Coordinates of C-alpha atoms in Angstrom, one line a residue:
Chain A
X12 CA -37.1 -84.4 -66.0
X13 CA -35.4 -82.3 -63.4
X14 CA -35.8 -78.6 -62.9
X15 CA -33.0 -76.2 -64.0
X16 CA -31.8 -73.9 -61.2
X17 CA -30.0 -70.7 -62.2
X18 CA -29.0 -67.7 -60.2
X19 CA -28.2 -64.3 -61.7
X20 CA -25.5 -62.0 -60.2
X21 CA -24.4 -58.5 -61.2
X22 CA -20.9 -57.3 -60.6
X23 CA -19.6 -53.9 -61.9
X24 CA -16.3 -53.9 -63.6
X25 CA -14.0 -52.1 -61.2
X26 CA -11.0 -49.9 -62.0
X27 CA -8.6 -52.5 -60.5
X28 CA -10.2 -55.3 -62.6
X29 CA -9.1 -53.6 -65.8
X30 CA -5.7 -54.4 -67.4
X31 CA -3.5 -52.3 -69.6
X32 CA -5.6 -53.4 -72.7
X33 CA -8.4 -51.4 -71.0
X34 CA -10.5 -54.6 -70.6
X35 CA -11.4 -56.7 -67.6
X36 CA -8.4 -59.0 -66.9
X37 CA -9.2 -62.6 -67.8
X38 CA -8.4 -63.9 -64.3
X39 CA -11.2 -61.8 -62.9
X40 CA -13.7 -64.2 -64.4
X41 CA -12.7 -66.8 -61.9
X42 CA -13.9 -64.4 -59.2
X43 CA -17.1 -63.7 -61.2
X44 CA -17.7 -67.5 -61.2
X45 CA -17.1 -67.5 -57.4
X46 CA -19.4 -64.6 -56.9
X47 CA -22.1 -66.4 -58.9
X48 CA -21.6 -69.6 -56.9
X49 CA -22.0 -67.6 -53.7
X50 CA -25.2 -66.0 -54.9
X51 CA -26.5 -69.4 -56.0
X52 CA -25.6 -70.8 -52.6
X53 CA -27.4 -68.1 -50.7
X54 CA -30.5 -68.3 -52.9
X55 CA -30.8 -72.1 -52.7
X56 CA -29.4 -72.8 -49.3
X57 CA -26.2 -74.5 -50.5
X58 CA -23.5 -72.0 -49.7
X59 CA -20.0 -72.8 -48.3
X60 CA -21.2 -72.3 -44.7
X61 CA -24.2 -74.6 -45.3
X62 CA -22.0 -77.3 -46.8
X63 CA -19.4 -76.8 -44.0
X64 CA -22.2 -77.3 -41.4
X65 CA -22.7 -80.8 -42.8
X66 CA -19.0 -81.5 -42.3
X67 CA -17.8 -81.0 -45.9
X68 CA -15.5 -78.7 -47.8
X69 CA -16.0 -78.5 -51.6
X70 CA -12.7 -77.6 -53.3
X71 CA -12.6 -76.8 -57.0
X72 CA -11.1 -79.5 -59.1
X73 CA -11.8 -78.0 -62.6
X74 CA -12.3 -74.6 -64.1
X75 CA -12.6 -73.6 -67.7
X76 CA -13.5 -70.4 -69.4
X77 CA -14.0 -69.3 -73.0
X78 CA -13.8 -65.6 -73.6
X79 CA -16.1 -64.3 -76.4
X80 CA -15.9 -60.6 -76.1
X81 CA -14.3 -58.0 -73.7
X82 CA -15.8 -56.2 -70.8
X83 CA -14.7 -52.6 -70.2
X84 CA -14.5 -50.3 -67.2
X85 CA -17.8 -48.8 -66.4
X86 CA -19.7 -51.9 -67.7
X87 CA -21.4 -54.4 -65.4
X88 CA -21.0 -58.2 -65.7
X89 CA -24.2 -60.3 -65.4
X90 CA -23.2 -63.8 -64.4
X91 CA -25.7 -66.7 -64.8
X92 CA -24.8 -69.8 -62.8
X93 CA -26.7 -73.0 -63.7
X94 CA -26.5 -76.1 -61.5
X95 CA -25.6 -79.1 -63.7
X96 CA -27.0 -82.2 -62.1
X97 CA -24.6 -85.2 -62.0
X98 CA -24.8 -88.8 -60.7
X99 CA -21.2 -88.4 -59.4
X100 CA -20.2 -87.0 -56.0
X101 CA -19.6 -83.6 -57.6
X102 CA -21.0 -80.2 -57.8
X103 CA -21.0 -78.8 -61.4
X104 CA -21.9 -75.3 -62.5
X105 CA -22.1 -73.7 -66.0
X106 CA -21.6 -70.0 -66.2
X107 CA -22.6 -67.5 -68.8
X108 CA -21.4 -63.9 -68.5
X109 CA -23.1 -61.1 -70.2
X110 CA -22.4 -57.4 -70.6
X111 CA -25.2 -55.4 -69.0
X112 CA -24.8 -52.5 -71.3
X113 CA -25.7 -54.4 -74.5
X114 CA -26.5 -58.0 -73.5
X115 CA -23.5 -59.3 -75.4
X116 CA -22.4 -62.8 -74.4
X117 CA -18.9 -62.2 -72.9
X118 CA -17.8 -65.6 -71.6
X119 CA -18.9 -69.2 -71.0
X120 CA -17.3 -71.4 -68.3
X121 CA -17.6 -74.4 -66.1
X122 CA -16.5 -75.5 -62.6
X123 CA -16.5 -78.8 -60.9
X124 CA -16.2 -79.2 -57.1
X125 CA -15.7 -82.4 -55.1
X126 CA -16.5 -83.3 -51.5
X127 CA -13.8 -83.5 -48.8
X128 CA -14.4 -84.1 -45.2
X129 CA -12.7 -82.0 -42.5
X130 CA -9.7 -84.4 -42.5
X131 CA -9.1 -83.4 -46.1
X132 CA -10.2 -86.9 -47.3
X133 CA -12.0 -87.1 -50.6
X134 CA -15.6 -88.3 -50.3
X135 CA -16.6 -90.5 -53.2
X136 CA -20.3 -91.0 -52.6
X137 CA -22.9 -88.2 -52.8
X138 CA -23.4 -86.9 -49.2
X139 CA -26.9 -87.4 -47.7
X140 CA -27.4 -83.6 -47.4
X141 CA -26.9 -83.1 -51.1
X142 CA -29.4 -86.0 -51.9
X143 CA -32.0 -84.2 -49.8
X144 CA -31.1 -80.8 -51.3
X145 CA -31.6 -82.2 -54.8
X146 CA -34.9 -83.9 -53.7
X147 CA -36.1 -80.5 -52.5
X148 CA -34.9 -78.2 -55.3
X149 CA -34.5 -80.2 -58.5
X150 CA -37.6 -82.5 -58.5
Chain B
X3 CA 9.9 -82.6 -86.0
X4 CA 9.8 -79.4 -84.0
X5 CA 11.6 -78.6 -80.8
X6 CA 9.6 -78.4 -77.6
X7 CA 10.1 -75.1 -75.7
X8 CA 9.5 -75.1 -72.0
X9 CA 10.2 -72.6 -69.3
X10 CA 10.2 -73.3 -65.6
X11 CA 9.1 -70.7 -63.0
X12 CA 9.1 -70.8 -59.2
X13 CA 6.5 -68.9 -57.2
X14 CA 6.3 -69.3 -53.4
X15 CA 2.7 -69.7 -52.0
X16 CA 2.0 -66.4 -50.2
X17 CA -0.1 -65.9 -47.1
X18 CA -2.6 -63.9 -49.2
X19 CA -2.9 -66.7 -51.7
X20 CA -4.2 -69.2 -49.1
X21 CA -7.9 -69.5 -48.5
X22 CA -9.8 -70.5 -45.4
X23 CA -9.2 -74.2 -46.3
X24 CA -5.5 -73.4 -45.8
X25 CA -4.7 -74.2 -49.4
X26 CA -3.8 -71.9 -52.3
X27 CA -7.0 -70.5 -53.7
X28 CA -7.9 -72.0 -57.1
X29 CA -8.0 -68.6 -58.8
X30 CA -4.3 -68.1 -58.0
X31 CA -3.4 -70.7 -60.6
X32 CA -4.5 -68.2 -63.4
X33 CA -1.8 -65.9 -62.0
X34 CA 0.7 -68.8 -61.9
X35 CA 0.0 -69.4 -65.6
X36 CA 0.5 -65.7 -66.3
X37 CA 3.8 -65.7 -64.3
X38 CA 4.9 -68.7 -66.4
X39 CA 4.0 -67.1 -69.7
X40 CA 5.9 -64.0 -68.7
X41 CA 9.0 -66.1 -67.8
X42 CA 8.6 -67.9 -71.1
X43 CA 8.3 -64.6 -72.9
X44 CA 11.4 -63.2 -71.3
X45 CA 13.4 -66.4 -71.9
X46 CA 12.5 -66.7 -75.6
X47 CA 11.9 -63.1 -76.7
X48 CA 8.2 -63.3 -77.0
X49 CA 6.9 -61.3 -74.1
X50 CA 3.9 -58.9 -74.1
X51 CA 6.2 -55.9 -74.8
X52 CA 7.9 -57.8 -77.7
X53 CA 4.5 -58.7 -79.2
X54 CA 3.3 -55.1 -78.7
X55 CA 6.3 -53.7 -80.4
X56 CA 5.1 -55.6 -83.5
X57 CA 1.7 -53.9 -83.3
X58 CA -0.2 -56.7 -81.6
X59 CA -2.0 -57.5 -78.4
X60 CA -2.6 -61.2 -77.4
X61 CA -5.7 -61.4 -75.3
X62 CA -6.6 -64.7 -73.6
X63 CA -9.6 -66.5 -75.2
X64 CA -9.5 -69.8 -73.3
X65 CA -8.2 -71.0 -69.9
X66 CA -8.7 -74.4 -68.3
X67 CA -7.2 -75.9 -65.2
X68 CA -7.5 -79.3 -63.5
X69 CA -6.5 -79.4 -59.9
X70 CA -4.9 -82.6 -58.8
X71 CA -3.6 -81.9 -55.3
X72 CA -3.4 -78.8 -53.0
X73 CA -0.6 -76.4 -52.4
X74 CA -0.1 -75.1 -48.8
X75 CA 1.3 -72.0 -47.4
X76 CA 5.1 -72.3 -47.1
X77 CA 5.3 -74.5 -50.2
X78 CA 6.5 -73.2 -53.6
X79 CA 4.8 -73.8 -56.9
X80 CA 7.0 -74.9 -59.9
X81 CA 5.2 -74.0 -63.1
X82 CA 6.3 -75.5 -66.4
X83 CA 4.9 -73.7 -69.4
X84 CA 5.2 -75.5 -72.8
X85 CA 4.6 -73.8 -76.1
X86 CA 2.1 -75.9 -78.1
X87 CA 2.7 -75.2 -81.8
X88 CA -0.4 -74.6 -83.9
X89 CA -1.1 -73.8 -87.5
X90 CA -3.8 -71.3 -86.5
X91 CA -3.2 -67.7 -85.6
X92 CA -3.1 -68.6 -81.9
X93 CA -0.6 -68.9 -79.1
X94 CA -1.2 -72.0 -77.0
X95 CA 0.5 -73.0 -73.8
X96 CA 0.2 -76.1 -71.6
X97 CA 1.0 -75.7 -67.9
X98 CA 2.1 -78.2 -65.3
X99 CA 2.3 -77.1 -61.7
X100 CA 4.3 -79.0 -59.2
X101 CA 4.9 -78.7 -55.5
X102 CA 8.6 -78.0 -54.9
X103 CA 8.6 -79.7 -51.5
X104 CA 7.7 -83.2 -52.8
X105 CA 7.5 -82.9 -56.6
X106 CA 3.7 -83.7 -56.5
X107 CA 1.8 -82.8 -59.7
X108 CA -0.6 -80.1 -58.4
X109 CA -2.4 -78.9 -61.5
X110 CA -2.5 -79.1 -65.3
X111 CA -3.9 -76.4 -67.5
X112 CA -4.0 -74.7 -70.9
X113 CA -4.3 -71.2 -72.3
X114 CA -5.1 -69.9 -75.8
X115 CA -4.3 -66.4 -77.0
X116 CA -5.3 -64.7 -80.2
X117 CA -3.8 -61.7 -82.1
X118 CA -5.5 -58.3 -82.0
X119 CA -4.1 -55.2 -83.7
X120 CA -4.1 -51.9 -81.8
X121 CA -7.6 -51.1 -83.2
X122 CA -8.8 -54.2 -81.3
X123 CA -9.4 -56.0 -84.6
X124 CA -8.9 -59.8 -84.5
X125 CA -6.1 -60.9 -86.8
X126 CA -6.8 -64.2 -88.5
X127 CA -3.5 -65.0 -90.1
X128 CA -0.3 -65.8 -88.3
X129 CA 1.7 -62.5 -88.0
X130 CA 5.0 -62.4 -89.8
X131 CA 6.9 -61.8 -86.5
X132 CA 5.6 -65.1 -85.1
X133 CA 6.5 -67.0 -88.3
X134 CA 10.0 -65.7 -87.9
X135 CA 10.1 -66.5 -84.2
X136 CA 9.0 -70.1 -84.8
X137 CA 11.6 -70.4 -87.5
X138 CA 14.3 -69.3 -85.1
X139 CA 13.2 -71.2 -82.0
X140 CA 11.2 -74.3 -83.0
X141 CA 13.1 -75.7 -86.0
Chain C
X4 CA -19.8 -24.0 -43.9
X5 CA -19.6 -26.6 -46.6
X6 CA -21.8 -29.7 -46.9
X7 CA -20.4 -33.1 -46.1
X8 CA -20.8 -35.6 -48.9
X9 CA -20.8 -39.3 -48.1
X10 CA -21.6 -42.4 -50.0
X11 CA -22.5 -45.8 -48.5
X12 CA -21.4 -49.0 -50.3
X13 CA -22.1 -52.6 -49.3
X14 CA -19.7 -55.4 -50.3
X15 CA -20.2 -59.0 -49.1
X16 CA -17.0 -60.7 -47.8
X17 CA -16.2 -63.4 -50.4
X18 CA -14.6 -66.8 -50.0
X19 CA -11.5 -65.6 -51.8
X20 CA -11.2 -62.5 -49.6
X21 CA -10.7 -64.6 -46.5
X22 CA -7.3 -65.7 -45.4
X23 CA -6.1 -68.7 -43.4
X24 CA -7.0 -66.8 -40.1
X25 CA -10.6 -67.0 -41.4
X26 CA -10.9 -63.2 -41.6
X27 CA -11.0 -60.8 -44.6
X28 CA -7.4 -60.3 -45.7
X29 CA -6.1 -56.8 -44.8
X30 CA -5.2 -56.0 -48.4
X31 CA -8.9 -56.4 -49.4
X32 CA -9.7 -53.1 -47.7
X33 CA -7.8 -51.2 -50.4
X34 CA -10.4 -52.7 -52.8
X35 CA -13.2 -51.8 -50.4
X36 CA -11.9 -48.2 -50.5
X37 CA -11.8 -48.3 -54.3
X38 CA -15.3 -49.7 -54.4
X39 CA -16.5 -46.9 -52.2
X40 CA -14.8 -44.2 -54.3
X41 CA -16.4 -45.7 -57.4
X42 CA -19.8 -45.6 -55.7
X43 CA -19.2 -42.0 -54.6
X44 CA -18.1 -41.1 -58.1
X45 CA -21.2 -42.5 -59.7
X46 CA -23.5 -40.9 -57.1
X47 CA -22.0 -37.4 -57.4
X48 CA -20.8 -37.4 -61.0
X49 CA -17.0 -37.5 -60.3
X50 CA -16.0 -41.0 -61.3
X51 CA -12.8 -42.0 -63.1
X52 CA -14.5 -41.7 -66.5
X53 CA -15.9 -38.2 -65.6
X54 CA -12.5 -37.0 -64.6
X55 CA -10.9 -38.6 -67.6
X56 CA -13.4 -36.8 -69.9
X57 CA -11.9 -33.5 -68.5
X58 CA -8.4 -34.6 -69.5
X59 CA -7.2 -35.9 -66.1
X60 CA -6.1 -39.0 -64.3
X61 CA -6.2 -39.1 -60.5
X62 CA -3.6 -41.6 -59.3
X63 CA -3.5 -42.5 -55.6
X64 CA -0.5 -40.9 -53.7
X65 CA -1.4 -42.0 -50.2
X66 CA -3.4 -44.8 -48.5
X67 CA -3.7 -45.6 -44.8
X68 CA -5.9 -48.0 -42.9
X69 CA -6.3 -48.8 -39.2
X70 CA -7.9 -52.2 -38.6
X71 CA -10.2 -52.2 -35.5
X72 CA -12.0 -55.6 -35.7
X73 CA -12.1 -58.5 -38.2
X74 CA -14.7 -59.3 -40.9
X75 CA -15.6 -62.9 -41.4
X76 CA -16.8 -64.9 -44.4
X77 CA -20.6 -64.5 -44.7
X78 CA -20.5 -61.0 -43.3
X79 CA -21.0 -57.8 -45.4
X80 CA -18.7 -54.8 -45.3
X81 CA -20.5 -51.4 -45.2
X82 CA -18.1 -48.7 -46.5
X83 CA -18.8 -45.0 -45.9
X84 CA -16.6 -42.7 -48.1
X85 CA -16.6 -39.1 -47.1
X86 CA -15.2 -36.4 -49.3
X87 CA -12.7 -34.2 -47.3
X88 CA -12.5 -30.8 -48.9
X89 CA -9.0 -29.4 -49.4
X90 CA -7.6 -26.2 -50.8
X91 CA -4.8 -28.1 -52.5
X92 CA -5.1 -29.8 -55.9
X93 CA -6.0 -33.1 -54.3
X94 CA -8.9 -35.4 -53.8
X95 CA -9.1 -36.7 -50.2
X96 CA -11.5 -39.3 -48.9
X97 CA -12.0 -40.7 -45.4
X98 CA -13.4 -44.3 -45.1
X99 CA -15.2 -46.0 -42.3
X100 CA -15.9 -49.7 -42.7
X101 CA -18.6 -51.4 -40.6
X102 CA -19.7 -55.0 -40.3
X103 CA -23.3 -55.2 -41.4
X104 CA -24.2 -58.1 -39.1
X105 CA -23.6 -56.1 -35.9
X106 CA -22.7 -52.5 -36.9
X107 CA -19.2 -52.9 -35.5
X108 CA -16.6 -50.4 -36.7
X109 CA -14.1 -52.6 -38.6
X110 CA -11.6 -50.1 -40.1
X111 CA -10.9 -46.5 -40.7
X112 CA -8.8 -45.2 -43.5
X113 CA -7.8 -42.4 -45.9
X114 CA -6.8 -41.9 -49.5
X115 CA -5.3 -38.9 -51.3
X116 CA -5.3 -38.5 -55.1
X117 CA -3.6 -35.9 -57.3
X118 CA -4.2 -34.7 -60.8
X119 CA -2.1 -35.8 -63.7
X120 CA -2.8 -34.8 -67.3
X121 CA -2.7 -37.4 -70.1
X122 CA 1.0 -36.7 -70.6
X123 CA 1.5 -38.0 -67.0
X124 CA 2.4 -34.4 -65.8
X125 CA 1.4 -33.5 -62.3
X126 CA -1.1 -30.7 -62.2
X127 CA -0.6 -28.4 -59.2
X128 CA -3.6 -26.1 -59.4
X129 CA -7.2 -27.3 -58.9
X130 CA -8.7 -28.1 -62.3
X131 CA -11.6 -25.9 -63.3
X132 CA -14.0 -28.9 -63.5
X133 CA -13.4 -29.6 -59.8
X134 CA -13.9 -26.0 -58.8
X135 CA -17.3 -26.2 -60.6
X136 CA -18.1 -29.6 -59.1
X137 CA -17.4 -28.2 -55.6
X138 CA -19.5 -25.2 -56.3
X139 CA -22.4 -27.5 -57.3
X140 CA -22.1 -30.1 -54.6
X141 CA -20.4 -28.7 -51.5
X142 CA -21.9 -25.2 -51.1
Chain D
X20 CA 22.3 -49.4 -29.7
X21 CA 20.5 -52.1 -31.5
X22 CA 21.2 -53.5 -34.9
X23 CA 19.0 -52.7 -37.9
X24 CA 17.6 -55.7 -39.7
X25 CA 16.6 -55.3 -43.3
X26 CA 15.6 -57.8 -46.0
X27 CA 15.6 -57.0 -49.7
X28 CA 13.0 -58.7 -52.0
X29 CA 12.6 -58.4 -55.8
X30 CA 9.2 -58.7 -57.4
X31 CA 8.7 -58.2 -61.2
X32 CA 5.7 -56.0 -62.1
X33 CA 3.3 -58.4 -63.8
X34 CA 0.8 -57.8 -66.5
X35 CA -2.1 -58.4 -64.1
X36 CA -0.6 -55.8 -61.7
X37 CA -0.9 -53.0 -64.2
X38 CA -4.0 -50.9 -64.3
X39 CA -5.5 -48.9 -67.2
X40 CA -3.1 -46.0 -66.5
X41 CA -0.4 -48.5 -67.5
X42 CA 1.2 -48.4 -64.0
X43 CA 1.3 -50.9 -61.1
X44 CA -2.1 -50.6 -59.3
X45 CA -1.7 -48.9 -55.9
X46 CA -3.3 -51.9 -54.1
X47 CA -0.4 -54.2 -55.3
X48 CA 1.9 -52.5 -52.9
X49 CA 0.1 -54.1 -50.0
X50 CA 1.1 -57.4 -51.6
X51 CA 4.7 -56.1 -52.1
X52 CA 4.9 -55.4 -48.4
X53 CA 3.6 -58.8 -47.6
X54 CA 6.1 -60.4 -49.9
X55 CA 8.8 -58.4 -48.1
X56 CA 7.6 -59.5 -44.7
X57 CA 7.7 -63.1 -45.8
X58 CA 11.2 -62.8 -47.1
X59 CA 12.2 -61.1 -43.9
X60 CA 10.5 -63.9 -41.9
X61 CA 12.4 -66.6 -43.8
X62 CA 15.7 -64.8 -43.6
X63 CA 15.5 -64.2 -39.8
X64 CA 13.4 -67.1 -38.6
X65 CA 10.3 -65.1 -37.8
X66 CA 7.8 -66.1 -40.5
X67 CA 4.1 -66.7 -40.0
X68 CA 4.7 -70.4 -39.5
X69 CA 7.4 -69.8 -36.9
X70 CA 5.1 -67.4 -35.1
X71 CA 2.2 -69.8 -35.3
X72 CA 4.4 -72.6 -33.9
X73 CA 4.7 -70.5 -30.8
X74 CA 0.9 -70.2 -30.5
X75 CA 0.4 -66.8 -32.1
X76 CA -1.2 -65.2 -35.1
X77 CA 0.0 -61.7 -36.0
X78 CA -2.8 -59.8 -37.8
X79 CA -2.1 -56.4 -39.4
X80 CA -3.7 -53.5 -37.5
X81 CA -2.2 -50.6 -39.5
X82 CA -0.9 -50.1 -43.1
X83 CA 0.1 -46.9 -44.8
X84 CA 1.8 -46.1 -48.1
X85 CA 3.0 -43.0 -49.8
X86 CA 3.4 -43.3 -53.5
X87 CA 6.3 -41.3 -54.9
X88 CA 6.6 -42.4 -58.5
X89 CA 5.0 -45.1 -60.7
X90 CA 6.2 -48.6 -61.6
X91 CA 5.5 -49.8 -65.1
X92 CA 5.1 -53.2 -66.7
X93 CA 8.4 -54.8 -67.4
X94 CA 10.0 -53.1 -64.4
X95 CA 10.9 -54.9 -61.1
X96 CA 10.1 -53.6 -57.6
X97 CA 12.9 -53.9 -55.1
X98 CA 11.3 -53.9 -51.6
X99 CA 13.4 -53.2 -48.5
X100 CA 11.7 -54.2 -45.2
X101 CA 13.2 -52.9 -42.0
X102 CA 12.3 -54.1 -38.6
X103 CA 11.4 -51.2 -36.3
X104 CA 12.1 -52.2 -32.8
X105 CA 9.3 -51.3 -30.3
X106 CA 8.7 -51.7 -26.6
X107 CA 5.1 -52.5 -27.2
X108 CA 3.7 -56.0 -28.1
X109 CA 3.8 -55.1 -31.7
X110 CA 5.7 -56.0 -34.9
X111 CA 6.5 -52.9 -36.9
X112 CA 8.1 -52.7 -40.4
X113 CA 9.1 -49.8 -42.6
X114 CA 9.1 -50.5 -46.3
X115 CA 11.0 -48.7 -49.1
X116 CA 10.1 -49.7 -52.7
X117 CA 12.6 -48.9 -55.5
X118 CA 12.4 -49.4 -59.3
X119 CA 15.2 -51.8 -60.3
X120 CA 15.6 -50.2 -63.7
X121 CA 16.7 -46.8 -62.4
X122 CA 16.9 -47.0 -58.6
X123 CA 14.0 -44.5 -58.3
X124 CA 12.3 -44.5 -54.9
X125 CA 8.8 -45.5 -55.7
X126 CA 7.0 -45.8 -52.4
X127 CA 7.4 -45.7 -48.6
X128 CA 5.2 -47.5 -46.2
X129 CA 4.7 -49.0 -42.8
X130 CA 2.8 -51.9 -41.2
X131 CA 2.0 -52.7 -37.6
X132 CA 1.0 -56.2 -36.4
X133 CA -0.2 -57.4 -33.0
X134 CA -0.2 -60.7 -31.2
X135 CA -3.4 -62.8 -31.0
X136 CA -3.5 -66.3 -29.5
X137 CA -5.3 -69.1 -31.2
X138 CA -8.5 -68.1 -29.4
X139 CA -8.4 -64.8 -31.2
X140 CA -7.6 -63.0 -27.9
X141 CA -5.3 -60.0 -28.2
X142 CA -2.0 -60.5 -26.3
X143 CA -0.8 -57.3 -24.6
X144 CA 2.7 -58.3 -23.4
X145 CA 5.6 -59.2 -25.7
X146 CA 5.6 -63.0 -26.1
X147 CA 8.7 -64.8 -24.8
X148 CA 9.7 -66.1 -28.2
X149 CA 9.9 -62.5 -29.5
X150 CA 12.0 -61.4 -26.5
X151 CA 14.4 -64.3 -27.3
X152 CA 14.4 -63.5 -31.0
X153 CA 15.3 -59.8 -30.4
X154 CA 18.0 -60.9 -28.0
X155 CA 19.5 -63.1 -30.8
X156 CA 19.1 -60.8 -33.8
X157 CA 19.0 -57.2 -32.6
X158 CA 21.7 -57.0 -29.9

């Protein structure tokens, strides 16, 4: 049984994030997910620059988000990013977004990333550095 | 058998849309979908302002996107938005994004919107104006 | 002689902020300035919601920014916002952006905001709440 | 006496561009200016890719914008970009933004770009390709 790795990131809802319905625009959540991935990457040594140093880029190939409840200006989003282990050459995260003011669940989402080398060729086997990272962090 | 309504929108990939992998940032596609919904709304008389004039807001409750191939700076995204008819009180679109330069399929996605009145209360039956709109456009 | 009020805000440069020149896109600095104004507003009780509670909106009427040096992905922007006192019915800020990694000055800018009531009418005299705020914080 | 080169670009105000004051967010104008520069570049053969093909990048070193009147959702921005000739190694544009619905002047702004080679070194003399471009277009 592997460990579950989660990072928690707080992002205040900014004036420019709010749309004319007075709620955080739905597209902002893609940035929240990115913020959460970056926090996770920093915390567990698997950020974009770490991955790039091993010769890989990790473009997004899938995003989904279900919106449960709105965030308003003045509120703060708490984004939990959980690494979903996979046997494929993919990096999968699940996200849960909460409102800090009242702990409401605001949104749930997922992302999938693949490995591309610096010639933009898709890499179909799990890179060695990720195998070692999983060995270190998930076991 | 109902008609299928589709609008086609062209959006050039801008310098500020491109990330450090030299491709259109994945979050931009949420804007492409919004651009396509707005074009659809203008073309078929069901834009945000039309809907608002009937006393409703239509917040997004679901977004997904699968990325098939990258868009580069200098290219133009062609976004097809197709109205997916539903018996529920929802507005559903499917999106296909193509690269104008070579007709490559770049991404596929979906959105779901619900009806909220101006008191931010969810509306669980199909509003009369949408029934009439469907009668006019889909039959 | 009045006091000088300054707030200091840190914002990491995110992947989606970086353009194809591998540096923070110039338009992001307008968001940095907004982030800094929001921090200032929270710290000194003069945020958008405070102002709105007095019956005013404070739209931006001027922005300028001089870029001195680039910010890269992985770096963090430190934004100093300083309230520039004025006899006119305006709110003026000066911004200095530094790179956290090496304390380089990255950009200098300014913003000017005016007062509008909730009927979108420009307000040409300094609102009473701002006079009281200045009395409390600047003297 | 040199010719004045101007391009005209139309950009609809999108739902996600509008803030909670129901007007186009001030930061969007930086994107309008960029859109206008790109249109100008395409029209007169001096876009980012043209410049890059000569071995140069042209980062922004100055932006300013004065906001005269708001743009609302449903309106369309018309952006005029005018090339301001300069004896320095700089590319300067002036922008005028109008509301399409009533021809109101909405904003005026400026940008300044400098030349950097691909080693990120500032280039202090006017590149030969720009001298030739001016000869062709401005005389």
